Structure formats: structure tokens, C-alpha cells
mmCIF file of the C-alpha atoms, coordinates in Angstrom:
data_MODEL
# 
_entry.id   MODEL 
# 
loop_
_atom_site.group_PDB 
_atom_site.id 
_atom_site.type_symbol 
_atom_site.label_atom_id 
_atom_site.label_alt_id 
_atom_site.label_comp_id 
_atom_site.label_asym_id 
_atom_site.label_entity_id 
_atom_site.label_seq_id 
_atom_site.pdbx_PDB_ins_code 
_atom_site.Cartn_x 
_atom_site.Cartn_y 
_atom_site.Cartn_z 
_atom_site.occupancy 
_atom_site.B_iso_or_equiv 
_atom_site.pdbx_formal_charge 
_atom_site.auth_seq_id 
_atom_site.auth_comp_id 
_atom_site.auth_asym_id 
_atom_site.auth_atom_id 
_atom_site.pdbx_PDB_model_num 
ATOM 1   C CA . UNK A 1 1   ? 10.222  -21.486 -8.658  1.00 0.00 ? 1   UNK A CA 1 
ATOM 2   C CA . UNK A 1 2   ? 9.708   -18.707 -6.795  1.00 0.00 ? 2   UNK A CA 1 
ATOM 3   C CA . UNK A 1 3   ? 6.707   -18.606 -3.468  1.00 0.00 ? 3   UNK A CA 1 
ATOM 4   C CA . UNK A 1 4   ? 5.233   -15.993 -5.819  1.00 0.00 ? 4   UNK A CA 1 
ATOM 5   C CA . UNK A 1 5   ? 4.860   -17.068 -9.067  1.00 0.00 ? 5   UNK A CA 1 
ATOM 6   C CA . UNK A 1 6   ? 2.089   -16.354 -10.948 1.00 0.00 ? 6   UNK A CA 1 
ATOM 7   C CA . UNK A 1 7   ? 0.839   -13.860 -8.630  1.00 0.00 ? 7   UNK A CA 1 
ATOM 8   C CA . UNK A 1 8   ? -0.045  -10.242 -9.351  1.00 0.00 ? 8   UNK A CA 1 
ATOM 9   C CA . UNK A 1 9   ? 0.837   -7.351  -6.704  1.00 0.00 ? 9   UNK A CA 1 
ATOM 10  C CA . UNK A 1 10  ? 0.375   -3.822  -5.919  1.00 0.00 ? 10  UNK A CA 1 
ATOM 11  C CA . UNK A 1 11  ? 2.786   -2.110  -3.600  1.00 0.00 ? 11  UNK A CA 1 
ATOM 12  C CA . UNK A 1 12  ? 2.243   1.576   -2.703  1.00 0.00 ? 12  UNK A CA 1 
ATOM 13  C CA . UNK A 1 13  ? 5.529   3.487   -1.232  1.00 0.00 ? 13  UNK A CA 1 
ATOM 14  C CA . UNK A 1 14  ? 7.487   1.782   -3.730  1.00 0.00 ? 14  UNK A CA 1 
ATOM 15  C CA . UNK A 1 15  ? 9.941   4.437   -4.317  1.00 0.00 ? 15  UNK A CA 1 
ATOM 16  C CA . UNK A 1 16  ? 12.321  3.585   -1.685  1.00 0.00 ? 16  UNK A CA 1 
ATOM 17  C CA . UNK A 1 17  ? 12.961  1.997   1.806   1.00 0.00 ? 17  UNK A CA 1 
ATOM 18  C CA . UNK A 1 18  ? 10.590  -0.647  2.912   1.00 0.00 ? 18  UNK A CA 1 
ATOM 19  C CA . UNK A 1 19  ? 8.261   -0.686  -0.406  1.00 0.00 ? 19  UNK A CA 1 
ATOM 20  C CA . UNK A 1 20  ? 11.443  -0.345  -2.613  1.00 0.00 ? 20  UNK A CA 1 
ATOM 21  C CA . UNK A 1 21  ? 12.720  -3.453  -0.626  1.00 0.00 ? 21  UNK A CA 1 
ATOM 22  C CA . UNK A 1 22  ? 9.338   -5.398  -0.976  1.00 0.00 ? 22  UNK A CA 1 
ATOM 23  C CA . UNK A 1 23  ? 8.731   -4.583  -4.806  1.00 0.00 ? 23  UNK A CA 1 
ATOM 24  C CA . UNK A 1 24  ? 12.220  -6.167  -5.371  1.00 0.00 ? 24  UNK A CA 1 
ATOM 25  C CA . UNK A 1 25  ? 11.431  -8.910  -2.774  1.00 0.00 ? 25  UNK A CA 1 
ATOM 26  C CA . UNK A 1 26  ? 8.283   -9.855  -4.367  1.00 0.00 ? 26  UNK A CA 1 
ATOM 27  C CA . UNK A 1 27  ? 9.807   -9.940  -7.828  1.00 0.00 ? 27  UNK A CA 1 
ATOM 28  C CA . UNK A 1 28  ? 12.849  -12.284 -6.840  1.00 0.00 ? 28  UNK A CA 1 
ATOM 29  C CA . UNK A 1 29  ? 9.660   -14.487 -5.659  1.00 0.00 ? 29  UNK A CA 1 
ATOM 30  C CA . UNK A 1 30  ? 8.092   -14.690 -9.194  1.00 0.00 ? 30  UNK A CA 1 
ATOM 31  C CA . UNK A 1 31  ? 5.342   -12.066 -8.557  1.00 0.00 ? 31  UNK A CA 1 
ATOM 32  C CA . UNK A 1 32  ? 4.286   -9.846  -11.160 1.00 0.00 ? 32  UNK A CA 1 
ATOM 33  C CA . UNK A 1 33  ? 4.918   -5.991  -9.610  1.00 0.00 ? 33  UNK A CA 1 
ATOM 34  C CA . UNK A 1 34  ? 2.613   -3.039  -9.862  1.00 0.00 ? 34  UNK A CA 1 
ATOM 35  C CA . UNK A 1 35  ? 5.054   -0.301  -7.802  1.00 0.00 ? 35  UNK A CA 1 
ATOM 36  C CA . UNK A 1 36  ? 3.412   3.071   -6.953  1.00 0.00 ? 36  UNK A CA 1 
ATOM 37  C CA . UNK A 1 37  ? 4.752   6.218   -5.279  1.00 0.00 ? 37  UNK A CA 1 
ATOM 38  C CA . UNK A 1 38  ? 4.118   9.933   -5.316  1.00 0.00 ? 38  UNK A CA 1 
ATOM 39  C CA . UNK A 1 39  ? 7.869   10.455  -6.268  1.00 0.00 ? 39  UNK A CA 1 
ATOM 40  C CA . UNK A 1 40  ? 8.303   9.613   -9.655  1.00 0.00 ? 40  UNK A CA 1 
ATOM 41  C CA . UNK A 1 41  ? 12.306  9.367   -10.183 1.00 0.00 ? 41  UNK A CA 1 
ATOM 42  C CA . UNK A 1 42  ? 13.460  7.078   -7.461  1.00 0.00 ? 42  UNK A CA 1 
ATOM 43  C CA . UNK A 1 43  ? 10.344  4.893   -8.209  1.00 0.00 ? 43  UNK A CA 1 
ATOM 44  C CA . UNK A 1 44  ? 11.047  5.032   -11.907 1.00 0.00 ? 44  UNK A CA 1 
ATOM 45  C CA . UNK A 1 45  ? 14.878  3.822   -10.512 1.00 0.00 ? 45  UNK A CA 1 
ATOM 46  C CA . UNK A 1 46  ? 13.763  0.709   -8.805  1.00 0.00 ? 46  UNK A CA 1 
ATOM 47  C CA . UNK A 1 47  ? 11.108  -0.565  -11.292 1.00 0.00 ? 47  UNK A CA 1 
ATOM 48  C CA . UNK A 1 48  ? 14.046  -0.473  -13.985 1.00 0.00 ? 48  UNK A CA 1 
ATOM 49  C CA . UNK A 1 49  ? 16.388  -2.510  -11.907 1.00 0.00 ? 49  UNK A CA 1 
ATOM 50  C CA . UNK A 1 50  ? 13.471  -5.521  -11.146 1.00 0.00 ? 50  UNK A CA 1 
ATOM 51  C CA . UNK A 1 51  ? 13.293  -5.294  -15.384 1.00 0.00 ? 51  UNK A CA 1 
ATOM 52  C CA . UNK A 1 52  ? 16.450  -5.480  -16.005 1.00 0.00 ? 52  UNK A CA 1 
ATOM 53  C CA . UNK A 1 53  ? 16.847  -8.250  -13.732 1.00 0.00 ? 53  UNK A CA 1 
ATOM 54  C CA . UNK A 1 54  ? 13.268  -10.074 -14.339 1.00 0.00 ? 54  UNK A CA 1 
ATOM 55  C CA . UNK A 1 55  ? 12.165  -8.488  -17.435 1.00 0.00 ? 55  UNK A CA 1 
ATOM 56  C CA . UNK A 1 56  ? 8.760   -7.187  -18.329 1.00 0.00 ? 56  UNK A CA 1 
ATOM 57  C CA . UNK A 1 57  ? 7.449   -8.169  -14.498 1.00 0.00 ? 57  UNK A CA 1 
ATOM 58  C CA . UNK A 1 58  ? 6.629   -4.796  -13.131 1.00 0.00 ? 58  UNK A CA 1 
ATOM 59  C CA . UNK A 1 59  ? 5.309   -1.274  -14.093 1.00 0.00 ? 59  UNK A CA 1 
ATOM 60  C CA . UNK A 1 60  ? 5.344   2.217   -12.089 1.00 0.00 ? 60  UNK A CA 1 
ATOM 61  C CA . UNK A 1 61  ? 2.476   4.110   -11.649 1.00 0.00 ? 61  UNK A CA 1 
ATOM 62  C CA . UNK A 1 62  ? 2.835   7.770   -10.209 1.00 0.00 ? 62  UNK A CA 1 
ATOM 63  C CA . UNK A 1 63  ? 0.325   7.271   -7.448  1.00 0.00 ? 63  UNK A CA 1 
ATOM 64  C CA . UNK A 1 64  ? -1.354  9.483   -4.608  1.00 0.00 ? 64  UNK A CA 1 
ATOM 65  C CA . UNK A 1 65  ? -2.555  6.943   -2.440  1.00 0.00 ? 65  UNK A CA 1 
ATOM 66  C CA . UNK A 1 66  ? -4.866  9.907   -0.345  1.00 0.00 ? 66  UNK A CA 1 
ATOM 67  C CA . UNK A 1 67  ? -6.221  10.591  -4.307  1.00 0.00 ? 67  UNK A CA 1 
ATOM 68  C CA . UNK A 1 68  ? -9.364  7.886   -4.597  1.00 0.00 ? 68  UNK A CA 1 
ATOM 69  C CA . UNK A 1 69  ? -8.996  8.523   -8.851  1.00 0.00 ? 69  UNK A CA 1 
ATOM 70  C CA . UNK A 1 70  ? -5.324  7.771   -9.066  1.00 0.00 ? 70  UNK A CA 1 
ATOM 71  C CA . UNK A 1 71  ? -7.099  4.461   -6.886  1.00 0.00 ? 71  UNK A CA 1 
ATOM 72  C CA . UNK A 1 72  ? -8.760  3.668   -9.733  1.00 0.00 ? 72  UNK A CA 1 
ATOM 73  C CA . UNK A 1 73  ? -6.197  4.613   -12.390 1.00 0.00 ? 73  UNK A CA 1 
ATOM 74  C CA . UNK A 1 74  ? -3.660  2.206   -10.153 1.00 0.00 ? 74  UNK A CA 1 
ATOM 75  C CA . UNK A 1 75  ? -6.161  -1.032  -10.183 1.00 0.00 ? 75  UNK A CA 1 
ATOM 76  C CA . UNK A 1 76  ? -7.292  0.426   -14.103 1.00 0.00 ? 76  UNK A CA 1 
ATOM 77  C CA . UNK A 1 77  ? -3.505  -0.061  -14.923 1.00 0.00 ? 77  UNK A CA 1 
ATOM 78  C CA . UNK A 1 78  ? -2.538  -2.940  -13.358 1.00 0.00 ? 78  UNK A CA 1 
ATOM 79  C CA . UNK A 1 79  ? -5.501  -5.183  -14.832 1.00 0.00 ? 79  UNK A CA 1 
ATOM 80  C CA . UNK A 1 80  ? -4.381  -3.894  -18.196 1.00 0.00 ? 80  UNK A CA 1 
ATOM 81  C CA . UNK A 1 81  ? -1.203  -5.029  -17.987 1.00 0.00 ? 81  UNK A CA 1 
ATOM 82  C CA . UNK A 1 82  ? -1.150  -8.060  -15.774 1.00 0.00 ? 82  UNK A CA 1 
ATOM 83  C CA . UNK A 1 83  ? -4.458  -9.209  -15.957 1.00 0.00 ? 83  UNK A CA 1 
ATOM 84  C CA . UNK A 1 84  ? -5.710  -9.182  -12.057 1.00 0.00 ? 84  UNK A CA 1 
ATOM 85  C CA . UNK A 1 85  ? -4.851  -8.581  -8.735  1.00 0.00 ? 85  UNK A CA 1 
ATOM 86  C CA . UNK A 1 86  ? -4.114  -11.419 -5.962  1.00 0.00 ? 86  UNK A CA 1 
ATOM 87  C CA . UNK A 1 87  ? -2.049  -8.732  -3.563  1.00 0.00 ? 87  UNK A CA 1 
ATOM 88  C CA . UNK A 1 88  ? -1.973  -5.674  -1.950  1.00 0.00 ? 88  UNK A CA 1 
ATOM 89  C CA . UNK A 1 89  ? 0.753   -3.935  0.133   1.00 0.00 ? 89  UNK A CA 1 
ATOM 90  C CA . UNK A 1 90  ? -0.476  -0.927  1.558   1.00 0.00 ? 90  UNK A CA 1 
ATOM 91  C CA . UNK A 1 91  ? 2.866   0.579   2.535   1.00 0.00 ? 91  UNK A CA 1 
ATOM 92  C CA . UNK A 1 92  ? 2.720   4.193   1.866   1.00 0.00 ? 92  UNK A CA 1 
ATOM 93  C CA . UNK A 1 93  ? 2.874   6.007   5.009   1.00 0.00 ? 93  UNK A CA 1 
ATOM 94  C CA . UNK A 1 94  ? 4.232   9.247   6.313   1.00 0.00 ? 94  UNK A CA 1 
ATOM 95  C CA . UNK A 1 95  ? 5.007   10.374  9.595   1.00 0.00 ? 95  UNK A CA 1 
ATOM 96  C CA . UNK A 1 96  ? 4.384   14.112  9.392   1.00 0.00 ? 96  UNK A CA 1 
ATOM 97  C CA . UNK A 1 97  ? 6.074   16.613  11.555  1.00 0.00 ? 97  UNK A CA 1 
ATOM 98  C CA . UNK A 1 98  ? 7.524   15.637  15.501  1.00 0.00 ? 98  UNK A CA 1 
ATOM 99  C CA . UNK A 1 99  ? 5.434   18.307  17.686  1.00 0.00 ? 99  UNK A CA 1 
ATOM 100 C CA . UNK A 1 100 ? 3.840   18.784  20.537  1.00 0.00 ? 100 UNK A CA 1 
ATOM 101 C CA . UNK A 1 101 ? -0.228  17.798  20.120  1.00 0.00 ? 101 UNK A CA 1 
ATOM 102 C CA . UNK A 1 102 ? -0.836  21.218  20.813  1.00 0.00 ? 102 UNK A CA 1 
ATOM 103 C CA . UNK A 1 103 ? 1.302   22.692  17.808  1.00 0.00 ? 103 UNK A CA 1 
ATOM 104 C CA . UNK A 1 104 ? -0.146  20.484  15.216  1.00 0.00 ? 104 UNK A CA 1 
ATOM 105 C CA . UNK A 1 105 ? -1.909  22.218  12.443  1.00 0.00 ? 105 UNK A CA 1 
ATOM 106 C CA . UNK A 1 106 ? -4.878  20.426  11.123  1.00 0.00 ? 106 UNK A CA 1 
ATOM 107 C CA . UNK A 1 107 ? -3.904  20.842  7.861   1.00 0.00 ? 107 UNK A CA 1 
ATOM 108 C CA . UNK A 1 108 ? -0.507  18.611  8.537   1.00 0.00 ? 108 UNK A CA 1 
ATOM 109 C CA . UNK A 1 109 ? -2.387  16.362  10.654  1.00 0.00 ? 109 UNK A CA 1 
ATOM 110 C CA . UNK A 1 110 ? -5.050  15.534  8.269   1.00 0.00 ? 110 UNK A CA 1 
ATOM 111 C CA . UNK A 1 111 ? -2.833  15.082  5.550   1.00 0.00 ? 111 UNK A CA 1 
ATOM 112 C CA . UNK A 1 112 ? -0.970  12.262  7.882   1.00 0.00 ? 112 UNK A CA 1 
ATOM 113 C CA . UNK A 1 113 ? -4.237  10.638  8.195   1.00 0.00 ? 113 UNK A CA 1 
ATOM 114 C CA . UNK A 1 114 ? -5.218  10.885  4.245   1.00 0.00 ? 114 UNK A CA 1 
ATOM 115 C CA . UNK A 1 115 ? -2.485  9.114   3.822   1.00 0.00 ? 115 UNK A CA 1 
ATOM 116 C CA . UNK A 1 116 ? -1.730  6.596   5.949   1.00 0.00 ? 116 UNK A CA 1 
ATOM 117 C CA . UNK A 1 117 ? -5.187  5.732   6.688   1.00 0.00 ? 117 UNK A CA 1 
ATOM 118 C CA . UNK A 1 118 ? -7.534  6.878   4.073   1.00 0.00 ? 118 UNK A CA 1 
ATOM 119 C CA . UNK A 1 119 ? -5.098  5.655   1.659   1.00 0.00 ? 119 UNK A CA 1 
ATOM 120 C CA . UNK A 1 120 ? -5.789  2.137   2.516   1.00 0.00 ? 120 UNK A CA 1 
ATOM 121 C CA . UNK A 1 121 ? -9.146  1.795   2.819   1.00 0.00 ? 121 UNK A CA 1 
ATOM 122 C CA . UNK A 1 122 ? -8.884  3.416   -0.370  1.00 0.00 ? 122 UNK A CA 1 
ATOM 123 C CA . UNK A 1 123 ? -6.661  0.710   -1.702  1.00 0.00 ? 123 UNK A CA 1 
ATOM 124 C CA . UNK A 1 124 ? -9.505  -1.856  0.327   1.00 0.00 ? 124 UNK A CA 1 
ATOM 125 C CA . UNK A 1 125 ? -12.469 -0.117  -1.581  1.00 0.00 ? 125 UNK A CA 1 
ATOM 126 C CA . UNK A 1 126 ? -10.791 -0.402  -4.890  1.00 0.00 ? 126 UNK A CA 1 
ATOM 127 C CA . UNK A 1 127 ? -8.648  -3.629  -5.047  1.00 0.00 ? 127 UNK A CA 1 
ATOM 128 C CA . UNK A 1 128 ? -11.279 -5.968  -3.660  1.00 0.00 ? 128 UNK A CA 1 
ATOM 129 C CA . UNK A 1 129 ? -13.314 -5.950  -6.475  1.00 0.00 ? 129 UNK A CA 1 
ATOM 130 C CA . UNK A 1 130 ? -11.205 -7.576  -8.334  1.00 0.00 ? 130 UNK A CA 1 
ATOM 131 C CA . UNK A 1 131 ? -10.019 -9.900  -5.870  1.00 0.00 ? 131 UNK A CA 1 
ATOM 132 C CA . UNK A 1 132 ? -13.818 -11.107 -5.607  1.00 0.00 ? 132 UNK A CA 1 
ATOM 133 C CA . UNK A 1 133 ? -13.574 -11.667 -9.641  1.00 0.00 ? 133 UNK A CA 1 
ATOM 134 C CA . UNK A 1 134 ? -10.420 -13.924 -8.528  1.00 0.00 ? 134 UNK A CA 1 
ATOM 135 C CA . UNK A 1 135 ? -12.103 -15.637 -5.759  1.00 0.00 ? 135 UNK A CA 1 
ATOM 136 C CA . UNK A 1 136 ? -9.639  -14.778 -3.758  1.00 0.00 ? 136 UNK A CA 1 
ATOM 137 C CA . UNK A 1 137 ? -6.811  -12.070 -2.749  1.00 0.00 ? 137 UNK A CA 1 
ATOM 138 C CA . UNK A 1 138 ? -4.089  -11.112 0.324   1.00 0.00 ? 138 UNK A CA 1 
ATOM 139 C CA . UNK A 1 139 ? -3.923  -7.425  1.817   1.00 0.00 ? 139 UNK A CA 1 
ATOM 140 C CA . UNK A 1 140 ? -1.111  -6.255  3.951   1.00 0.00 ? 140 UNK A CA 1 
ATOM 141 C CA . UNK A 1 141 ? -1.602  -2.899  5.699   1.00 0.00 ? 141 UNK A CA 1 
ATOM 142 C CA . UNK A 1 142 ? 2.376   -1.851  7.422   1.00 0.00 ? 142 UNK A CA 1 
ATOM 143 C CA . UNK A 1 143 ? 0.994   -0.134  10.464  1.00 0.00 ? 143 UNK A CA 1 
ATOM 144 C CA . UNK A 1 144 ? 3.349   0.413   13.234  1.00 0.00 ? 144 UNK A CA 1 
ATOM 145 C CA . UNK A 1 145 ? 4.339   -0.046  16.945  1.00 0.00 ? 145 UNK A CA 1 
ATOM 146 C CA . UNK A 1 146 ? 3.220   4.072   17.110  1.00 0.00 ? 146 UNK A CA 1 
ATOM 147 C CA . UNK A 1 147 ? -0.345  2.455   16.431  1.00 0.00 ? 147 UNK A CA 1 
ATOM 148 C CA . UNK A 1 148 ? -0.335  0.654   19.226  1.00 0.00 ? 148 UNK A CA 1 
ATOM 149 C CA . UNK A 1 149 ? 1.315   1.886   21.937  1.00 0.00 ? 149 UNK A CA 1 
ATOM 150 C CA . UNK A 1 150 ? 1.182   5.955   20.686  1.00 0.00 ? 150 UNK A CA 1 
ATOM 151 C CA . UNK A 1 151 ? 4.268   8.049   20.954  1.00 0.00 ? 151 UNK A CA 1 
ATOM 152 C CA . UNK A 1 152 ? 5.079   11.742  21.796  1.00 0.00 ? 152 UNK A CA 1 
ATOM 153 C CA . UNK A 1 153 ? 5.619   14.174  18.996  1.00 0.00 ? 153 UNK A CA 1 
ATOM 154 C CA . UNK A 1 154 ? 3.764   11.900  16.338  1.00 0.00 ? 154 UNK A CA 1 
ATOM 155 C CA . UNK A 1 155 ? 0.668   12.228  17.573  1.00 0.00 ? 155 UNK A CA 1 
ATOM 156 C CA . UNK A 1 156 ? -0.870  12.092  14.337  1.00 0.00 ? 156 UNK A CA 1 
ATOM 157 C CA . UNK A 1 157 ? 1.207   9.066   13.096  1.00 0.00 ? 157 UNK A CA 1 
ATOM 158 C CA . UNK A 1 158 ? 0.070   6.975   15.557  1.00 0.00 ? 158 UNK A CA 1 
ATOM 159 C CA . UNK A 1 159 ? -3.612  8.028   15.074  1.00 0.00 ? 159 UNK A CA 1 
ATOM 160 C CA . UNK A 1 160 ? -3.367  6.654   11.786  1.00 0.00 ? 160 UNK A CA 1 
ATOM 161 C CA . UNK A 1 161 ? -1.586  4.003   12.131  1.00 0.00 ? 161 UNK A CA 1 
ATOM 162 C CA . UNK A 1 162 ? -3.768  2.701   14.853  1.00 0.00 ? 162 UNK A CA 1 
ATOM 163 C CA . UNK A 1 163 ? -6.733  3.684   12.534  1.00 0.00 ? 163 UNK A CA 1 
ATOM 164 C CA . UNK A 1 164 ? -5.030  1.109   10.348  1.00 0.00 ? 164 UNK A CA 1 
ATOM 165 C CA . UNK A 1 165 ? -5.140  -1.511  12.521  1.00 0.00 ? 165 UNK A CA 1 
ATOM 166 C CA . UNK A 1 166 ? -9.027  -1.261  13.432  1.00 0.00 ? 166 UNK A CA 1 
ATOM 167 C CA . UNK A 1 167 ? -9.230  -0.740  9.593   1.00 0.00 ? 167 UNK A CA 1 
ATOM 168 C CA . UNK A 1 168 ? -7.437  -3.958  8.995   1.00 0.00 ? 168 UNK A CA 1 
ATOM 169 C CA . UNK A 1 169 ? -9.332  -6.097  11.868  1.00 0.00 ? 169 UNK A CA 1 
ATOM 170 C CA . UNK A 1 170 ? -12.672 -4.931  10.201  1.00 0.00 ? 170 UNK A CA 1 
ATOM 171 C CA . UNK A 1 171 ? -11.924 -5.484  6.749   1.00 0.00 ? 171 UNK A CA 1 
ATOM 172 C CA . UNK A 1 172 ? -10.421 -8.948  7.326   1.00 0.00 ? 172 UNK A CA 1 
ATOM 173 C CA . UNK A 1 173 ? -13.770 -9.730  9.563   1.00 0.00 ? 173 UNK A CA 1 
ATOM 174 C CA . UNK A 1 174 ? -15.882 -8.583  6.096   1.00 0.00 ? 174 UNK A CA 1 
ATOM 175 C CA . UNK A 1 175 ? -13.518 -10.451 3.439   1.00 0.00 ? 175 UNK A CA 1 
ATOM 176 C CA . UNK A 1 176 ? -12.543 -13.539 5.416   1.00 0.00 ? 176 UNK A CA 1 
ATOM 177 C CA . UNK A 1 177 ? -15.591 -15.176 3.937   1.00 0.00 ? 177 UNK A CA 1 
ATOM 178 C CA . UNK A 1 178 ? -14.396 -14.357 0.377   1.00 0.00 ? 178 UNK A CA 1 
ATOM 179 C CA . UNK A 1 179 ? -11.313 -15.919 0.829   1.00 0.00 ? 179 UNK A CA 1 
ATOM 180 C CA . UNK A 1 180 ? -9.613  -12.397 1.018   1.00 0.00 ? 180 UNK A CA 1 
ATOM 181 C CA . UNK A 1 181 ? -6.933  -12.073 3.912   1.00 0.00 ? 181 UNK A CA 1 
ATOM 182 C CA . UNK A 1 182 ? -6.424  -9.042  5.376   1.00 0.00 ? 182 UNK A CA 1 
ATOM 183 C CA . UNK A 1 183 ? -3.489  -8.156  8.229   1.00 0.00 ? 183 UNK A CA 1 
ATOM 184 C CA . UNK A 1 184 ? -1.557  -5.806  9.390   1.00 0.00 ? 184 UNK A CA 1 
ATOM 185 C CA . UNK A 1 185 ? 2.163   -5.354  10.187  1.00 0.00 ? 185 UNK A CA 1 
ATOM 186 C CA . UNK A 1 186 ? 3.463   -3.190  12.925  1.00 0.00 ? 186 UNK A CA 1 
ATOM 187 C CA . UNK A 1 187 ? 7.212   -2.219  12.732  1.00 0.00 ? 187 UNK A CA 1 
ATOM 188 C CA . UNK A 1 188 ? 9.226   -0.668  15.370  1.00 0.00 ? 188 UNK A CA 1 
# 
């Protein structure tokens, strides 16, 4: 009996390193896994090894987390096959490039922030709904140490990831009183 079971969850940045190792994690547990990541092969990879070790317990779904319709096609998915949705791991994140502030182009910058920020309050928006339908639900948002203390040469990264952390202390504030947790992790 696993501290899972029974339990439905979507984990963005599945495709390898910390996501890959929480999909896999979660499964072991008894949780049902919806794993999503922009790159399609190594995500593809670990979903087959949880089903061949669990079974039919987890899909992949090629999954832009900056893209608000793949959002919907991601919660559209994972109610069709599992039924709900009691968790979400926002763990997609990337750092961008290490410059100087002043050598940032905005392009690269804002695509650090679609992502690691506007990707989970796009995962918020979307997953809560059905969470509500549940009556209740669990959010994780991985931040990291960057977005709290800042660091040189990620400038961006650590904007986001401290956006993430305001993000996830306003969001828990809203959903606490519909028995929807909401935190944040900061690695590093």
C-alpha cells in the first residue's frame, strides 16, 4: 500500500532529472501518473519503464507548459484517462542563458519567465477546477534557492523563480479554504 494510492497526478518536466525522478517516485507510491515534457523521446522513455513496472498507471503528454491550450489538452487528457486530478507538480523550469543583466535579450528572458512562471499559474488556472469538483487537491511549485536569495548570471531564473514563490503564497492564501494546498520547494 503505497502513501499514494488512489491518487491522480500531473508532473510537468517529466522527461528527465528531478520530474523523471518524481513521476517514478510517485508511481512506486500507488499514484496514477500524468508525465508531461516538451521533449517527447526521453519522456516517452520514462513513462514506458513506470508501465512496465506498474502497468497501465501513467500516460505522456507532449506538453508546453508556457502554451495555456496544451494546459487544457494536459487536464482534457488526464480526466479522460484517470478520471480527476488530486496533484500537481509544477516542475518544468529552465534556467536560460548565464549572462551579465545587461546582455540579456528580452526575448531569452521572457521565455525563462513563460516558463517557469507563467507556466504554473497556468497549471493553477487550469488544474483547480477540477480539484474544486474533488473537494480537494495538493500543488507543488519547485522554485529554487535563486528565488530567494538571486544569483549573478541568472538573472532571469531567479526572477521567475521568485515570481513562483509570491505565486505560490497567493494561490495557497485563495485555495486554502477549498481544501487545496499549495507550496513551494526551493532547491539549491
Amino acid at each position: 500500500m503505497g502513501r499514494l494510492d488512489g491518487k491522480v497526478a500531473i508532473i510537468t518536466g517529466a522527461a528527465s532529472g528531478m520530474g523523471a525522478a518524481e513521476a517514478r517516485l510517485f508511481a512506486d507510491e500507488g499514484a496514477r501518473v500524468v508525465a508531461t515534457d516538451v521533449q517527447e523521446e526521453l519522456l516517452c522513455a520514462v513513462v514506458n519503464d513506470i508501465v512496465a513496472k506498474h502497468g497501465d498507471v501513467a500516460i505522456a503528454v507532449k506538453h508546453d507548459v508556457a502554451d495555456e491550450n496544451d494546459w487544457i489538452e494536459v487536464v482534457r487528457q488526464a480526466v479522460a484517462k484517470f478520471g480527476k486530478i488530486d496533484i500537481l507538480i509544477n516542475n518544468a523550469g529552465i534556467t536560460g542563458k548565464t549572462l551579465p543583466l545587461s546582455e540579456y535579450a528580452v526575448e531569452e528572458w521572457n521565455r525563462v519567465i513563460e516558463v517557469n512562471a507563467t507556466g504554473n499559474f497556468l497549471g493553477i488556472k487550469h488544474v483547480v477546477p477540477e480539484m474544486k469538483k474533488a473537494g480537494k487537491g495538493s500543488i507543488v511549485n519547485i522554485s529554487s534557492i535563486a528565488g530567494l536569495n538571486g544569483m549573478a548570471g541568472i538573472s532571469a531564473y531567479g526572477a521567475s523563480k521568485g515570481a513562483t514563490r509570491i505565486l505560490t503564497k497567493g494561490a495557497a492564501n485563495a485555495l486554502g479554504p477549498d481544501n487545496i494546498r499549495v507550496n513551494s520547494i526551493h532547491p539549491g
